[in-house]
Coordinates of C-alpha atoms in Angstrom, one line a residue:
M1 CA 126.8 26.8 18.1
L2 CA 130.1 25.0 16.0
R3 CA 127.4 25.9 12.7
D4 CA 128.0 29.8 14.1
Y5 CA 131.9 29.0 14.6
Y6 CA 132.8 27.7 11.5
L7 CA 130.5 29.7 9.9
S8 CA 132.5 33.3 11.3
K9 CA 135.8 31.6 10.6
L10 CA 134.6 31.2 6.6
I11 CA 133.6 34.6 6.6
K12 CA 136.9 36.0 8.1
I13 CA 138.9 33.8 5.6
G14 CA 136.8 35.2 3.0
R15 CA 135.4 32.1 2.0
F16 CA 131.6 32.8 2.7
E17 CA 130.3 36.1 1.3
Y18 CA 126.7 35.7 0.8
P19 CA 125.9 37.0 4.5
M20 CA 128.3 39.8 3.9
T21 CA 126.5 40.5 0.6
I22 CA 123.4 41.0 1.8
F23 CA 123.9 43.3 4.5
Q24 CA 126.3 45.8 1.6
V25 CA 123.1 45.3 -0.4
S26 CA 120.2 46.3 2.8
M27 CA 123.0 48.7 3.7
K28 CA 123.2 50.1 0.4
K29 CA 119.9 50.9 -0.4
L30 CA 118.8 52.2 3.1
Y31 CA 121.9 54.9 2.2
Q32 CA 120.1 55.3 -1.6
T33 CA 116.7 55.9 0.1
I34 CA 117.7 58.1 2.6
H35 CA 120.2 60.1 0.2
W36 CA 117.7 60.6 -2.0
A37 CA 115.0 61.7 0.6
S38 CA 117.7 64.3 1.4
I39 CA 118.0 65.9 -2.2
W40 CA 114.2 66.1 -2.0
R41 CA 113.4 67.8 0.9
T42 CA 116.5 70.3 -0.5
I43 CA 114.7 70.7 -4.0
K44 CA 111.3 70.4 -3.0
P45 CA 110.5 74.4 -1.7
S46 CA 112.7 75.4 -5.2
L47 CA 110.6 73.4 -7.2
V48 CA 107.5 74.2 -5.4
I49 CA 107.9 78.2 -6.0
I50 CA 109.2 77.0 -10.2
A51 CA 106.2 75.3 -10.4
F52 CA 103.8 78.2 -8.8
F53 CA 105.3 81.4 -11.4
V54 CA 105.2 78.4 -14.2
M55 CA 101.3 78.4 -13.4
L56 CA 101.0 81.9 -12.7
K57 CA 103.2 82.8 -15.9
Y58 CA 100.3 80.7 -18.1
T59 CA 96.8 81.3 -16.9
G60 CA 97.9 84.8 -16.9
A61 CA 97.8 85.5 -13.6
F62 CA 101.4 86.8 -13.1
S63 CA 100.3 90.1 -15.3
G64 CA 97.8 91.0 -12.9
I65 CA 100.5 90.4 -9.8
S66 CA 102.7 92.6 -11.9
Q67 CA 99.8 95.1 -12.3
I68 CA 98.9 95.3 -8.6
T69 CA 102.2 95.7 -7.7
Q70 CA 103.2 98.6 -10.0
S71 CA 100.0 100.4 -9.1
A72 CA 100.7 100.2 -5.6
L73 CA 104.4 102.0 -6.6
M74 CA 102.8 104.9 -8.5
K75 CA 101.3 105.5 -5.4
T76 CA 104.5 106.8 -4.0
G77 CA 105.6 108.9 -6.8
V78 CA 108.8 107.1 -7.2
M79 CA 107.8 106.2 -10.6
D80 CA 106.8 109.9 -12.1
A81 CA 107.6 110.2 -15.6
K82 CA 110.4 113.2 -15.6
P83 CA 110.9 115.3 -18.6
S84 CA 113.6 114.3 -20.3
D85 CA 117.4 115.8 -19.7
D86 CA 119.3 115.0 -22.8
A87 CA 116.9 114.7 -25.8
L88 CA 117.1 112.4 -28.5
A89 CA 116.9 115.0 -31.3
K90 CA 116.6 113.0 -33.9
D91 CA 113.7 113.2 -37.0
F92 CA 110.7 111.7 -36.3
D93 CA 109.8 109.1 -39.4
Y94 CA 106.2 109.9 -40.1
N95 CA 106.5 107.1 -42.8
F96 CA 103.6 104.5 -41.0
K97 CA 99.8 104.3 -41.2
L98 CA 97.4 103.2 -38.4
R99 CA 94.5 101.6 -37.7
D100 CA 91.9 102.8 -35.3
L101 CA 89.9 100.5 -34.0
Q102 CA 86.5 101.2 -36.1
G103 CA 88.5 100.7 -39.0
N104 CA 89.8 103.5 -40.6
I105 CA 93.0 103.8 -41.5
V106 CA 95.4 107.2 -41.2
S107 CA 98.8 108.4 -41.6
A108 CA 100.8 109.8 -39.3
E109 CA 101.7 112.4 -41.2
D110 CA 98.0 113.6 -40.2
F111 CA 99.5 114.4 -36.6
K112 CA 102.5 117.1 -37.8
N113 CA 102.8 119.9 -36.2
K114 CA 101.5 118.2 -32.6
T115 CA 103.3 116.5 -30.0
L116 CA 102.9 113.2 -30.1
F117 CA 102.5 110.8 -27.2
I118 CA 103.2 107.4 -28.2
N119 CA 102.3 104.9 -26.3
L120 CA 103.0 101.1 -27.2
W121 CA 101.1 98.8 -25.0
A122 CA 99.4 95.2 -25.1
T123 CA 96.4 93.6 -23.0
W124 CA 98.3 91.3 -22.0
C125 CA 100.8 93.4 -20.6
G126 CA 100.7 93.7 -16.8
P127 CA 103.2 97.0 -16.5
C128 CA 101.0 98.5 -19.0
R129 CA 98.0 98.0 -17.4
S130 CA 99.1 100.1 -14.3
E131 CA 100.5 102.8 -16.3
M132 CA 97.2 102.9 -18.9
P133 CA 95.2 104.8 -16.1
S134 CA 98.0 108.1 -15.3
I135 CA 97.7 107.7 -19.0
Q136 CA 93.6 108.5 -19.3
S137 CA 94.2 111.3 -16.6
L138 CA 96.6 113.1 -18.7
H139 CA 94.5 112.8 -21.5
D140 CA 91.8 114.4 -20.5
K141 CA 94.0 117.4 -18.9
V142 CA 95.7 118.1 -22.0
D143 CA 94.4 120.4 -25.3
A144 CA 93.6 117.5 -27.9
T145 CA 94.4 120.3 -30.7
K146 CA 97.5 120.6 -29.9
I147 CA 98.5 117.3 -28.2
A148 CA 97.9 113.8 -29.7
F149 CA 97.6 110.5 -28.2
I150 CA 98.7 107.6 -29.8
M151 CA 98.0 104.4 -27.7
L152 CA 99.7 102.0 -30.5
S153 CA 98.3 98.2 -29.7
I154 CA 100.8 95.5 -30.4
D155 CA 98.3 92.2 -29.7
D156 CA 98.0 90.2 -32.2
P157 CA 96.5 91.3 -35.3
D158 CA 93.3 89.3 -34.8
A159 CA 92.5 90.6 -31.0
D160 CA 90.5 94.6 -32.0
E161 CA 87.8 92.4 -30.2
K162 CA 89.6 92.0 -27.1
V163 CA 91.1 95.4 -27.4
K164 CA 88.3 97.4 -28.0
K165 CA 86.7 94.7 -24.7
F166 CA 89.7 96.0 -22.8
A167 CA 89.2 99.5 -23.8
L168 CA 85.4 99.7 -22.9
N169 CA 85.3 97.8 -19.6
N170 CA 88.4 100.6 -18.1
H171 CA 86.6 103.0 -19.8
Y172 CA 89.0 104.2 -21.5
T173 CA 88.7 107.2 -23.9
F174 CA 92.2 107.4 -25.6
P175 CA 92.5 107.1 -29.1
I176 CA 94.2 103.2 -29.4
Y177 CA 95.4 102.4 -33.3
R178 CA 96.7 98.9 -34.7
P179 CA 100.2 98.8 -36.9
V180 CA 99.0 98.7 -40.4
D181 CA 102.6 97.1 -42.2
G182 CA 104.8 97.5 -40.1
L183 CA 106.3 100.1 -37.5
P184 CA 109.4 102.4 -38.4
D185 CA 112.9 101.5 -37.0
Q186 CA 112.7 104.1 -34.9
L187 CA 109.0 102.5 -32.9
H188 CA 111.0 99.0 -32.7
V189 CA 111.4 98.1 -28.8
T190 CA 112.1 94.9 -26.8
S191 CA 110.1 95.6 -24.2
I192 CA 106.5 96.8 -23.4
P193 CA 105.7 99.5 -22.1
T194 CA 107.9 102.3 -24.3
T195 CA 106.5 105.7 -24.6
F196 CA 107.9 107.9 -27.4
I197 CA 107.3 112.0 -26.9
V198 CA 107.5 113.8 -30.6
S199 CA 107.6 117.5 -31.0
P200 CA 105.6 120.0 -33.0
D201 CA 108.4 120.3 -35.3
G202 CA 109.2 116.5 -35.5
K203 CA 111.7 115.6 -33.4
L204 CA 111.9 112.5 -31.3
V205 CA 112.6 114.3 -27.3
Q206 CA 112.0 111.3 -25.2
K207 CA 112.1 107.7 -24.9
K208 CA 110.9 106.0 -21.8
I209 CA 111.2 102.3 -21.4
G210 CA 109.0 100.6 -18.7
T211 CA 105.9 101.9 -16.1
A212 CA 105.9 105.2 -15.3
H213 CA 103.4 107.8 -13.9
Y214 CA 102.6 110.2 -16.2
D215 CA 99.7 112.7 -14.6
T216 CA 102.0 114.5 -13.1
E217 CA 102.1 118.6 -13.3
G218 CA 105.5 118.4 -14.3
F219 CA 105.1 116.6 -17.1
K220 CA 101.9 117.9 -18.4
D221 CA 104.1 121.3 -18.6
F222 CA 107.1 119.3 -20.2
L223 CA 104.2 118.3 -23.1
E224 CA 102.6 121.8 -23.4
K225 CA 105.7 123.7 -23.5
L226 CA 107.4 121.6 -26.6
K227 CA 107.0 123.4 -29.7

């Protein structure tokens, strides 16, 4: 009892700090543990979501989800392609060459006097893939002697076999080309899919950035009436 009495006095006058130090350290550690546990509980859901999307991106699954989502939206009609109300009215630059999947080189000038449906896409692009069935259907319905399709793949230069396999597996018969020695500035895009419509008289009349549903009577009539 006497020892406890003197100990309490020493602590009171500040001459004995060891017990208090132990207490303070213990409380500090406890606070830090609780503090970081609270932070972890707060940020853990966000980290899990971020990790999930990173995994989707680097496994290629994200583009598949994007394709499924946009394919579903197409069925609602909200993504139907609309004829351009504000024509670009610019002369189209035919000064470039293309290579088909058989290795044949063709000049864009070979397509003069036809309506051109030019679509920039890639096999890894989910939004591109989601609109392709509608492009194939449109391709099957129009007069090939008047309307030419240029499905321009911008996959890696050494990806010809991958592009061929993609077209074969999906039963796509529209003409697919690869760029040769670059493209004119008019066809430089910041995102895909991007679709250009060129009239038979060589005017760039429409540029559509993003996914659309092209297999509609309205868009078909728009293409067929271009002169």
